[in-house]
CSV table of C-alpha atoms and ligand atoms in Angstrom, one decimal:
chain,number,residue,atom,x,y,z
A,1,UNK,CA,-29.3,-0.3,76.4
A,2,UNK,CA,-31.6,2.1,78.4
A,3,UNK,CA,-31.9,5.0,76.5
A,4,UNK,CA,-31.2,3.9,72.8
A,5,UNK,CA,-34.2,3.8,70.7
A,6,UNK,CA,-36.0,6.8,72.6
A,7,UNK,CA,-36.8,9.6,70.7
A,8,UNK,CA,-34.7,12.8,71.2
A,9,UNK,CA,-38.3,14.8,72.0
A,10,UNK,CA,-38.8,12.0,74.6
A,11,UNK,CA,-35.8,12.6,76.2
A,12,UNK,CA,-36.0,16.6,76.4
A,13,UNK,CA,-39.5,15.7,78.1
A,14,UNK,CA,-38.0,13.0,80.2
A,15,UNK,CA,-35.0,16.0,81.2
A,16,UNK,CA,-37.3,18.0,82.0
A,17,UNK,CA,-39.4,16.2,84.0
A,18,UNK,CA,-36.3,15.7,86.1
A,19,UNK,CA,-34.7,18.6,86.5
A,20,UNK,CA,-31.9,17.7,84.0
A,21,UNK,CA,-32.8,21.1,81.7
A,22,UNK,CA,-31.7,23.0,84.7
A,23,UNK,CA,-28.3,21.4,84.7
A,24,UNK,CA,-27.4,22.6,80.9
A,25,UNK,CA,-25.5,25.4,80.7
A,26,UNK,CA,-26.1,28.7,79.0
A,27,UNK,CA,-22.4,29.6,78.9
A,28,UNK,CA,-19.4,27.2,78.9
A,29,UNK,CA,-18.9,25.9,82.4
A,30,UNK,CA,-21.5,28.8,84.5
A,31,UNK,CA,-25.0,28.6,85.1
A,32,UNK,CA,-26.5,25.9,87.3
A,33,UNK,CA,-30.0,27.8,86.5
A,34,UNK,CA,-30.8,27.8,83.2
A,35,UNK,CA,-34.3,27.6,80.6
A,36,UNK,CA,-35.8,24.7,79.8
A,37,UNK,CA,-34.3,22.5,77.0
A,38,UNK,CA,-33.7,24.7,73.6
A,39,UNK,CA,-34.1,23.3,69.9
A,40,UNK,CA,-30.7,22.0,68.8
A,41,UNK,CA,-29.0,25.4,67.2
A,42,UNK,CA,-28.8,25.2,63.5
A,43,UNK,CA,-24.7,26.3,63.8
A,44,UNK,CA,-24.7,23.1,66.3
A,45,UNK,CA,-21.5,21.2,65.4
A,46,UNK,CA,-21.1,17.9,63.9
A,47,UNK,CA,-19.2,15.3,66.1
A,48,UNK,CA,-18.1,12.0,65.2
A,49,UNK,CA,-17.4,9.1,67.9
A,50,UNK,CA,-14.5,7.2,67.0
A,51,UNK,CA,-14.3,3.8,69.1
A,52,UNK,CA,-17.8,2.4,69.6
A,53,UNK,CA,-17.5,0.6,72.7
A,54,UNK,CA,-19.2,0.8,76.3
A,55,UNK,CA,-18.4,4.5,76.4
A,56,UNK,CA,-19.6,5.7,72.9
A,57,UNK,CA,-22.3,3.5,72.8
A,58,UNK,CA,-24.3,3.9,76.6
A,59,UNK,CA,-23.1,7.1,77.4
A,60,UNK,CA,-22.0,9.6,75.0
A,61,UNK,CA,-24.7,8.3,71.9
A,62,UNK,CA,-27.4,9.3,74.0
A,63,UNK,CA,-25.6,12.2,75.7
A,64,UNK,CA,-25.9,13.6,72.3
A,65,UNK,CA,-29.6,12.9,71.9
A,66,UNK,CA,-29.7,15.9,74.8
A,67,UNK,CA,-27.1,18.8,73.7
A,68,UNK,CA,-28.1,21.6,71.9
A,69,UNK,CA,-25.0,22.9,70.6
A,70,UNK,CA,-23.8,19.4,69.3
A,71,UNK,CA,-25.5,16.4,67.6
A,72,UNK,CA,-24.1,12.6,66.5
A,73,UNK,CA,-23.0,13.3,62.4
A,74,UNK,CA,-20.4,10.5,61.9
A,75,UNK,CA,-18.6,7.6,63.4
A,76,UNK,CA,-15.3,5.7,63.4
A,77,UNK,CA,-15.2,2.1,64.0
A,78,UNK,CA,-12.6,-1.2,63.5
A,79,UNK,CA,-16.1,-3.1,63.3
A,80,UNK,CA,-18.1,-3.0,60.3
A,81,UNK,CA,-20.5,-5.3,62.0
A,82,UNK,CA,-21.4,-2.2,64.1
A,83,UNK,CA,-22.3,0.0,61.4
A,84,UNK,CA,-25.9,-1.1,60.3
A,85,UNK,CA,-27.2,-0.8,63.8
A,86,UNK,CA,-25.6,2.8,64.3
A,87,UNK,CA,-27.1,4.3,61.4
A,88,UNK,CA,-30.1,3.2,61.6
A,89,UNK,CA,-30.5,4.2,65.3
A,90,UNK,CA,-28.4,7.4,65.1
A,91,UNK,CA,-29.4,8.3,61.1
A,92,UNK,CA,-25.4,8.6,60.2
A,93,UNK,CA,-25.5,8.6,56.3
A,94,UNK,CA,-23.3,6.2,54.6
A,95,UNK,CA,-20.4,9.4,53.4
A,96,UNK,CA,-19.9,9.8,57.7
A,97,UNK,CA,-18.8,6.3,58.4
A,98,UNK,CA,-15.6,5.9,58.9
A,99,UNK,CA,-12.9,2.7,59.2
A,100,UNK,CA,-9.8,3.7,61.1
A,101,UNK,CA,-7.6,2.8,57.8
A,102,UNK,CA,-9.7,5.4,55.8
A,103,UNK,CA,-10.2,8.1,59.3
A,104,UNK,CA,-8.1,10.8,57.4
A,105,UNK,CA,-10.3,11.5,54.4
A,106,UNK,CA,-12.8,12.8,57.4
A,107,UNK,CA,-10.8,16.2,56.0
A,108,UNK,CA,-12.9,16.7,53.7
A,109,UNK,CA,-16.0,16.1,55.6
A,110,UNK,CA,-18.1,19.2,56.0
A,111,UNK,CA,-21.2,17.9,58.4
A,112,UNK,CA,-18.0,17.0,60.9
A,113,UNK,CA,-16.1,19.6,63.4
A,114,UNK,CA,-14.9,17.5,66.2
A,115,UNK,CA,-14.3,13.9,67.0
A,116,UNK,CA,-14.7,12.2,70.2
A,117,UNK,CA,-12.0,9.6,70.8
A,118,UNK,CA,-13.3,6.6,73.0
A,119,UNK,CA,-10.7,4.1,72.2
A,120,UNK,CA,-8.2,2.0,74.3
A,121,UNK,CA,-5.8,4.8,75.9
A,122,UNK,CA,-2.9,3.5,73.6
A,123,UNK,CA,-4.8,5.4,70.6
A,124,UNK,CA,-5.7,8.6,71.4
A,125,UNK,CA,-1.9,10.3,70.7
A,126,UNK,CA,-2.1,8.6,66.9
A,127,UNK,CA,-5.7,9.5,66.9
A,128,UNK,CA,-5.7,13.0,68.2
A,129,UNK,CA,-2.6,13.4,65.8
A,130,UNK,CA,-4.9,12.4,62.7
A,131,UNK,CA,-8.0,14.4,64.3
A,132,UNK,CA,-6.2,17.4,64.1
A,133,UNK,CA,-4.1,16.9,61.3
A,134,UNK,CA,-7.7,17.0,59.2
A,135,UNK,CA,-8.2,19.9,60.4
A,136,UNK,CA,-11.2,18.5,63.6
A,137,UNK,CA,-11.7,19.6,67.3
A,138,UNK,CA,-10.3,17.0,69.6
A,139,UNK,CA,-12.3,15.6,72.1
A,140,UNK,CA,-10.6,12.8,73.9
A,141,UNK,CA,-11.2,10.5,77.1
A,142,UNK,CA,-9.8,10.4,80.3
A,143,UNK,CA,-6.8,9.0,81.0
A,144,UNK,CA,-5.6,11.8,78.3
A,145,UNK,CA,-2.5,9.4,77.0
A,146,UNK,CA,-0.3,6.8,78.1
A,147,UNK,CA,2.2,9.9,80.0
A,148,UNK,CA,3.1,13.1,80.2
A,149,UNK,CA,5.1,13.2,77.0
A,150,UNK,CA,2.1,12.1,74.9
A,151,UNK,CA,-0.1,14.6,76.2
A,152,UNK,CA,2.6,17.5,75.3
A,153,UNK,CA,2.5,16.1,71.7
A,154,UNK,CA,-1.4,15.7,71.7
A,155,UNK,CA,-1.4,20.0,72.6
A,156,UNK,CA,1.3,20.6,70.3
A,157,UNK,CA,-0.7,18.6,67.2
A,158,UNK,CA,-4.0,20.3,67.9
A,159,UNK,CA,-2.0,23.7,68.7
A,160,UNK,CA,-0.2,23.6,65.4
A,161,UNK,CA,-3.4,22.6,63.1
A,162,UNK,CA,-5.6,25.2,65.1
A,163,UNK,CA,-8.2,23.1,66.9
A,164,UNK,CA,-9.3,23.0,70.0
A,165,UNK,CA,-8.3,20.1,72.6
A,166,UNK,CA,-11.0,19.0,75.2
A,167,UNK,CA,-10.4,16.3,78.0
A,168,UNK,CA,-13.3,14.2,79.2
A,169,UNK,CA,-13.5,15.6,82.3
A,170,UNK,CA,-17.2,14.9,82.8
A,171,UNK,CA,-17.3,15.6,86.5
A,172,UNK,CA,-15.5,19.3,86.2
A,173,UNK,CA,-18.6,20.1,84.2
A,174,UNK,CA,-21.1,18.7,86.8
A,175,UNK,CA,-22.8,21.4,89.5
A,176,UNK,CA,-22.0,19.6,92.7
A,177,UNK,CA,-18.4,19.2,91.7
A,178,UNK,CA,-18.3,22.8,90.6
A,179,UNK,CA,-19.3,23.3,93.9
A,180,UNK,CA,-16.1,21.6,95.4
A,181,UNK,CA,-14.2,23.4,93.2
A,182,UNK,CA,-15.8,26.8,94.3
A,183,UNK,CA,-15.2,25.7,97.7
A,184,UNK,CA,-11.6,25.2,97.1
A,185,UNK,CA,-11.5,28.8,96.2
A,186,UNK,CA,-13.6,30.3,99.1
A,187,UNK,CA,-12.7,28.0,101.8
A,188,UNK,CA,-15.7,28.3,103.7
A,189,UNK,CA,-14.2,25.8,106.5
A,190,UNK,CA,-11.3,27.3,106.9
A,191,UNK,CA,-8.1,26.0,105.2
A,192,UNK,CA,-8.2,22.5,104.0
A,193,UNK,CA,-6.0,20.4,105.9
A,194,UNK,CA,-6.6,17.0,104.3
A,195,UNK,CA,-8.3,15.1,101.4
A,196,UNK,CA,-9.3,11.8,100.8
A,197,UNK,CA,-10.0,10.3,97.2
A,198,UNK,CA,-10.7,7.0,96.4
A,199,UNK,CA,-12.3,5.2,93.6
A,200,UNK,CA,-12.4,1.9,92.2
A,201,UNK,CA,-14.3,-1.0,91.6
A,202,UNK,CA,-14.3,-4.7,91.8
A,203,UNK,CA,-14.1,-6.5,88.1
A,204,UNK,CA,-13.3,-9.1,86.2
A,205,UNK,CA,-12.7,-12.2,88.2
A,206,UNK,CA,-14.4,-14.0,85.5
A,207,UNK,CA,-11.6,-13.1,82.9
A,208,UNK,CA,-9.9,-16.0,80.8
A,209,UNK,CA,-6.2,-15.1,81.2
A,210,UNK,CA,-5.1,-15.9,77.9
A,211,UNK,CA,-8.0,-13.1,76.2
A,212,UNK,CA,-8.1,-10.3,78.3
A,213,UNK,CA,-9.3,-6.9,78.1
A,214,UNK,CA,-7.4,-4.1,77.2
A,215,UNK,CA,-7.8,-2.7,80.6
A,216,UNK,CA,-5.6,-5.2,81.9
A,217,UNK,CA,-2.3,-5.1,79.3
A,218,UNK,CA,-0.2,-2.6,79.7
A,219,UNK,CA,0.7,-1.7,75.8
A,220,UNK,CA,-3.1,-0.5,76.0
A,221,UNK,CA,-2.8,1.9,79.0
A,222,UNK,CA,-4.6,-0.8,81.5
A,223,UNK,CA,-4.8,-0.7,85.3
A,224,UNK,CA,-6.5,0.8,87.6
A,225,UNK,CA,-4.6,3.8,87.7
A,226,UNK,CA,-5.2,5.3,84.6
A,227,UNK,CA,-8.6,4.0,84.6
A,228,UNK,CA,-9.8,5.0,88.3
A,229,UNK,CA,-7.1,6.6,89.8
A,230,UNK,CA,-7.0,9.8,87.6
A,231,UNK,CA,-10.6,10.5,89.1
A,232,UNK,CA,-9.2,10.1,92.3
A,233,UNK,CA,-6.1,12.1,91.5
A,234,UNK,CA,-8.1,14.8,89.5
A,235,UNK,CA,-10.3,15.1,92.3
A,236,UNK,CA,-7.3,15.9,95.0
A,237,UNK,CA,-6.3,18.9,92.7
A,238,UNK,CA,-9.6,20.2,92.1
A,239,UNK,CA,-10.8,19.8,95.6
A,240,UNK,CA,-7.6,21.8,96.7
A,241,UNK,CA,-7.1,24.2,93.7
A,242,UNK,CA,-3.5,23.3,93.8
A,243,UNK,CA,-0.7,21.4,92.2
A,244,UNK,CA,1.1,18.3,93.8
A,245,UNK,CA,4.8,19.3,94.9
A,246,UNK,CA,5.7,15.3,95.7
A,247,UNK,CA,4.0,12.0,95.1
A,248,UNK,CA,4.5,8.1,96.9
A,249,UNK,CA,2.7,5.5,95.7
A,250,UNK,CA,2.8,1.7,96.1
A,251,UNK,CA,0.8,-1.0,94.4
A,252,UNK,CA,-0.7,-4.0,95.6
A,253,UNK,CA,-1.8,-6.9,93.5
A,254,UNK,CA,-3.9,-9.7,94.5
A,255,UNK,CA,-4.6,-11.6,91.2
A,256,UNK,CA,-1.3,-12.1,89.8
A,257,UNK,CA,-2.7,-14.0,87.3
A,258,UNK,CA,-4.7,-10.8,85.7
A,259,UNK,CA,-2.8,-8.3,86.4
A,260,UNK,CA,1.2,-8.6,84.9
A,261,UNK,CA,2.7,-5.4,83.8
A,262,UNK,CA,-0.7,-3.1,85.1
A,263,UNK,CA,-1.9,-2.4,88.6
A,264,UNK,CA,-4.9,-3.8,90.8
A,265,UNK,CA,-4.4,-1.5,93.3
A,266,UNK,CA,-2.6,2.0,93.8
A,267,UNK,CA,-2.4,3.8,97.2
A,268,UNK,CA,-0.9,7.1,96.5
A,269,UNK,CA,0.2,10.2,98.1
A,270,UNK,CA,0.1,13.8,96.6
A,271,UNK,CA,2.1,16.2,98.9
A,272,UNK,CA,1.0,19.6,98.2
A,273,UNK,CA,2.9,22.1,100.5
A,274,UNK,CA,2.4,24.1,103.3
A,275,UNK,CA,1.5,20.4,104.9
A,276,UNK,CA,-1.6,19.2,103.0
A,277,UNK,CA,-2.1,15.9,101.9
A,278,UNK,CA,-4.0,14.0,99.8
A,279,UNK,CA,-4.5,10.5,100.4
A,280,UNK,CA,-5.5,8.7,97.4
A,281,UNK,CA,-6.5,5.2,96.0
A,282,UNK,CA,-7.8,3.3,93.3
A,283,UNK,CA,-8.3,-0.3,92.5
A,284,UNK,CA,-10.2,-3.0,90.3
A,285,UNK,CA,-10.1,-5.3,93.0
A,286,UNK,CA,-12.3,-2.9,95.7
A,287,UNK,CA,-15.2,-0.7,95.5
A,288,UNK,CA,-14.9,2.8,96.4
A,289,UNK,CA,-16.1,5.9,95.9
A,290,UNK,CA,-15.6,9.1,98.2
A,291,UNK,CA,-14.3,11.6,98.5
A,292,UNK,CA,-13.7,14.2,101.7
A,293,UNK,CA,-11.7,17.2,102.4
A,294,UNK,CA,-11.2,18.2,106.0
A,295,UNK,CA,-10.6,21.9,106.9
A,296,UNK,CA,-9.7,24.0,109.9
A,297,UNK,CA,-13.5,23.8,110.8
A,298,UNK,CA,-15.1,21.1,109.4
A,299,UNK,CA,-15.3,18.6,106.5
A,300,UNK,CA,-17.2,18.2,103.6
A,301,UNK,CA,-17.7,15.1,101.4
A,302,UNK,CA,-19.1,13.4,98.5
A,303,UNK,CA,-20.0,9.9,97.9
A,304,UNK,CA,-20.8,8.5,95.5
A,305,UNK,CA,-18.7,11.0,93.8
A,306,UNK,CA,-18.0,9.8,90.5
A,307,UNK,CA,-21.0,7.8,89.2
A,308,UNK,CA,-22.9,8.6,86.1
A,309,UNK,CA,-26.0,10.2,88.5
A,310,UNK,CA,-26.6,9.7,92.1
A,311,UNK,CA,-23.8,12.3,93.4
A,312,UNK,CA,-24.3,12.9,97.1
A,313,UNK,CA,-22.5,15.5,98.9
A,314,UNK,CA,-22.5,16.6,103.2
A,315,UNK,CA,-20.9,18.9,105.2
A,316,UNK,CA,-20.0,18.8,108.5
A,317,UNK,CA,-22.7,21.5,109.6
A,318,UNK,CA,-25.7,19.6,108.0
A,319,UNK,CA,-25.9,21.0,104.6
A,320,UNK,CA,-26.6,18.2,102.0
A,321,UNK,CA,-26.5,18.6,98.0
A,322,UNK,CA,-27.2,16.0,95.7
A,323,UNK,CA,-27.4,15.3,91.5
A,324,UNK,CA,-29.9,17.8,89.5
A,325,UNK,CA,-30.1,15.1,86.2
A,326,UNK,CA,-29.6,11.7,85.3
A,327,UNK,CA,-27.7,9.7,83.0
A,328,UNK,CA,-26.3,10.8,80.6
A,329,UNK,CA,-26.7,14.6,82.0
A,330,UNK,CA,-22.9,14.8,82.7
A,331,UNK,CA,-21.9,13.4,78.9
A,332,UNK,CA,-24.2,15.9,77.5
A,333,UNK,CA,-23.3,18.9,79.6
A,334,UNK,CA,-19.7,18.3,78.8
A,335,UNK,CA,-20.4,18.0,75.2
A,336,UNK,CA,-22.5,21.4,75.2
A,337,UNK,CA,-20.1,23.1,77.2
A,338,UNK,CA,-17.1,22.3,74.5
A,339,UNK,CA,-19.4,22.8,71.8
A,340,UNK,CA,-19.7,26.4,72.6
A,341,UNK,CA,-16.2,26.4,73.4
A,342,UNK,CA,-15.5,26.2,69.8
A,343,UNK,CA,-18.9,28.2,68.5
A,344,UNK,CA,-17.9,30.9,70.6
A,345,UNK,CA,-14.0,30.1,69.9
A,346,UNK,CA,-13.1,30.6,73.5
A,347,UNK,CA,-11.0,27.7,75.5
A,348,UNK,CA,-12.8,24.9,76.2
A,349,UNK,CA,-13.5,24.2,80.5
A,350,UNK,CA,-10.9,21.3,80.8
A,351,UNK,CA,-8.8,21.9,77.8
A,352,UNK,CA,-5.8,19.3,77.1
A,353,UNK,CA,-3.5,21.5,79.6
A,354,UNK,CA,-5.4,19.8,82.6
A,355,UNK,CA,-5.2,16.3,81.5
A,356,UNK,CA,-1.4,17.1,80.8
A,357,UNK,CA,-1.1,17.5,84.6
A,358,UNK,CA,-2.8,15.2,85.8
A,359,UNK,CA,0.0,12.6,83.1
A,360,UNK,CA,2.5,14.8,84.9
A,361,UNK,CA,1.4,13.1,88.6
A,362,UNK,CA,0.1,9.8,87.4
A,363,UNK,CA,3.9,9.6,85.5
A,364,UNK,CA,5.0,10.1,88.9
A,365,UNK,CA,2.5,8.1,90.9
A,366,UNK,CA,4.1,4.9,88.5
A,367,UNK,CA,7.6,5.9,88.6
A,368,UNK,CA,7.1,6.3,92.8
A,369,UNK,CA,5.4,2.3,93.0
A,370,UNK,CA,7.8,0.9,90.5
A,371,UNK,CA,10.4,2.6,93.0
A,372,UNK,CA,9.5,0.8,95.8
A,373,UNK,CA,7.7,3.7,97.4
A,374,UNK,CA,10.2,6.3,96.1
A,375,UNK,CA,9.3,9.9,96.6
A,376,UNK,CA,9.4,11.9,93.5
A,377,UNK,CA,9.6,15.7,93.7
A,378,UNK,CA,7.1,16.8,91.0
A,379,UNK,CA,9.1,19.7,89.2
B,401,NDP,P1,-14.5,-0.3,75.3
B,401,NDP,O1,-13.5,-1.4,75.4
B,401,NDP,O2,-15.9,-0.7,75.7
B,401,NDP,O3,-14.5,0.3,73.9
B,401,NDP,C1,-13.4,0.7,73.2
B,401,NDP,C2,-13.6,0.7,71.7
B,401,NDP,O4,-12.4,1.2,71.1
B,401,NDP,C3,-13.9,-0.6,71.1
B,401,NDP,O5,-15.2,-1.0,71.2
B,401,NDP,C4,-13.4,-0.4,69.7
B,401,NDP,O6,-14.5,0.2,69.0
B,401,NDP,C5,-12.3,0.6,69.8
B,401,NDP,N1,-11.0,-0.1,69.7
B,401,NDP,C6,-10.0,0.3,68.8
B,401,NDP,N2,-9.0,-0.5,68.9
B,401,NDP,C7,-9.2,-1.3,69.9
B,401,NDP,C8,-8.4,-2.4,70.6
B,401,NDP,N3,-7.2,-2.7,70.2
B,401,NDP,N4,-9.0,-3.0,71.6
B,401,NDP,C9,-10.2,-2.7,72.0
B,401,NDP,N5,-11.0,-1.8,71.5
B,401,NDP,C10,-10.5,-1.1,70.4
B,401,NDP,O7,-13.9,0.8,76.2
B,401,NDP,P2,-14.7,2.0,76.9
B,401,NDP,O8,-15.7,2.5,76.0
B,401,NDP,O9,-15.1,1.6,78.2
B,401,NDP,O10,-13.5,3.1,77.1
B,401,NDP,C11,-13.0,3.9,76.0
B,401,NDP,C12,-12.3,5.1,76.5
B,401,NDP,O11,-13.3,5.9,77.3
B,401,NDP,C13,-11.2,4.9,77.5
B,401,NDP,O12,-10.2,5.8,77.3
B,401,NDP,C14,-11.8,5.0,78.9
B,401,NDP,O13,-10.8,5.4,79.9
B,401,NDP,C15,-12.8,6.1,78.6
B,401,NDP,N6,-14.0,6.0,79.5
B,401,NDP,C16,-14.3,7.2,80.1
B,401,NDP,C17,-15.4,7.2,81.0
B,401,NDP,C18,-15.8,8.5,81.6
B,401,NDP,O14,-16.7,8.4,82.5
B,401,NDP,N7,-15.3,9.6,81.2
B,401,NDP,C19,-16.1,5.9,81.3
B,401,NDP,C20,-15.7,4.8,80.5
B,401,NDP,C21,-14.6,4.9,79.6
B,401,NDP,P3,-14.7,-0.1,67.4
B,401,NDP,O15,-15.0,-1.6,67.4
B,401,NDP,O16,-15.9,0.7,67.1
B,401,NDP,O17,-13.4,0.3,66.7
């Protein structure tokens, strides 16, 4: 993997060097200007990555080699075989590993405020539950739960044990997206008429049938909807400011054999009033990866928009803005951002309340493809 093995020094010179200081905040979701790569505070807190798969191990490991207000303590695997390799490369003392079976006594772990759930979908209600329950700051991936109901019980758990509850929203804490989302506000084109937001990718042909992934069985939360389609989805409401009213969708599946019980591909429409539209779609069979927004006097759009690095975004009068860091920069950002969010004890940018609503459409999105193409009138 790339970056493991590289000093943390080497990569504060290496962020420097391009740019990526620049795209650390100061203050939880603000400054796109800010001073050149700190020391790590000494309050900085302690996080622990429970599920040390792709996600924990390419992206958010060395994501935390960057933040200042955060740092790798602990970890939480199913695979002891994973262990030795971790703390070696990550210095993680034997009393902050962690096997799921024995994930509670983390409790009574001082070096550890928040965990950072990057397992299977099915697991981060029971693992959110147990987070907070011993008394940690939630962090959890994207898709937040399985549906809407599970993401009401994740807020309730963390609300009633007093922790916070942070989404992985990686992109709502990146400056070109926070650019969208500015222009959502200020409308600089004129009212936005239309969006269009798809993202997906082409995978696993090569898959045995009989030992697939957990993206593709449904009692995990696979398909490309939850996986892809709530970039695509979160992007509509971010790039409009505005909550879907009504929602078709209808699914399309070209390898029967992979995909029973979870989608290839989801075209779906968010209705949001007043007659804008976002047309939306997501798929493991296709690559894409754009996003526009037409207005009253113009367009604006960004692809790729949700890639690690390499955002590129155009407007329709010639202005062009692109990434200011690479890999991991977004992973880290995010993770300094909630960091502060609990040193400061203010809400965190993209608390569980936003992944909630995006469960509330993507329950809808499902319910509208299983329908037949039903519409469903978001409440
Ligand atoms: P992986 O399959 O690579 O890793 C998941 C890890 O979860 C496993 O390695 C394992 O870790 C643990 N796990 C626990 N139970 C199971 C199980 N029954 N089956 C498989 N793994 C299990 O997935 P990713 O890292 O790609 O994704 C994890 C989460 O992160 C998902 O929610 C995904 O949507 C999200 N994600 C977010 C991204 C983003 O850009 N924000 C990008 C990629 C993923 P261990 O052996 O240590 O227990």
């Amino acid at each position: 993997m790339q970056l493991q093995g590289i000093t943390r020094r080497h990569l504060l010179a290496a962020m420097a060097g391009a740019g990526l200081g620049a795209a650390l905040p100061v203050r939880a979701g603000t400054s796109t200007q800010s001073p050149p790569p700190a020391p790590r505070r000494q309050d900085s807190i302690g996080v622990a990555l429970v599920g040390l798969g792709y996600y924990a191990s390419h992206l958010l490991a060395p994501g935390l080699q960057l933040t200042r207000n955060c740092h790798l303590a602990g970890i939480v695997t199913s695979s002891p075989e994973k262990v030795p390799a971790w703390q070696e490369r990550h210095g993680i003392p034997d009393r902050n590993v962690y096997d799921y079976d024995g994930f509670d006594r983390i409790a009574d772990n001082p070096d550890i405020q928040a965990v950072y759930i990057a397992t299977p979908n099915d697991l981060h209600l029971p693992l959110t539950r147990r987070a907070a329950a011993a008394g940690k700051h939630v962090w959890c991936e994207k898709p937040m739960a399985m549906n809407a109901a599970e993401g009401e019980a994740m807020i309730e758990a963390c609300r009633r044990n007093k922790v916070q509850l942070a989404i992985g929203y990686r992109l709502q804490h990146e400056s070109n997206t926070r650019r969208l989302m500015a222009m959502a506000r200020d409308k600089p084109y004129g009212k936005i008429l239309k969006v269009r937001a798809d993202a997906g990718f082409h995978a696993y042909d090569d898959v045995d049938p009989a030992a697939k992934p957990w993206r593709l069985l449904p009692q995990h939360g696979g398909g490309a909807m939850y996986d892809m389609g709530v970039y695509a989805l979160n992007a509509a409401r971010y790039t409009t400011a505005q909550e879907p009213v009504a929602v078709t969708a209808r699914q399309e599946i070209h390898r029967p054999h992979l995909f029973e019980g979870v989608d290839e591909t989801m075209y779906f429409t968010l209705e949001f009033g007043d007659g804008l539209v976002a047309e939306c779609a997501t798929s493991f069979g296709k690559e894409m990866n754009t996003l526009r927004i037409d207005c009253e006097r113009g367009w604006y759009e960004m692809a790729p928009f949700q890639t690690y690095d390499g955002l590129k975004g155009r407007t329709s009068d010639g202005q062009v803005f692109t990434d200011t860091g690479v890999s991991p920069y977004q992973q880290a950002r995010q993770m300094d951002d909630d960091a502060l969010a609990i040193l400061q004890g203010t809400a965190p940018l993209v608390p569980g309340e936003e992944g909630l609503r995006d469960m509330r459409v993507l329950d809808a999105v499902y319910a509208s493809a299983r329908g037949g193409g039903r519409r469903i009138v978001l409440a």
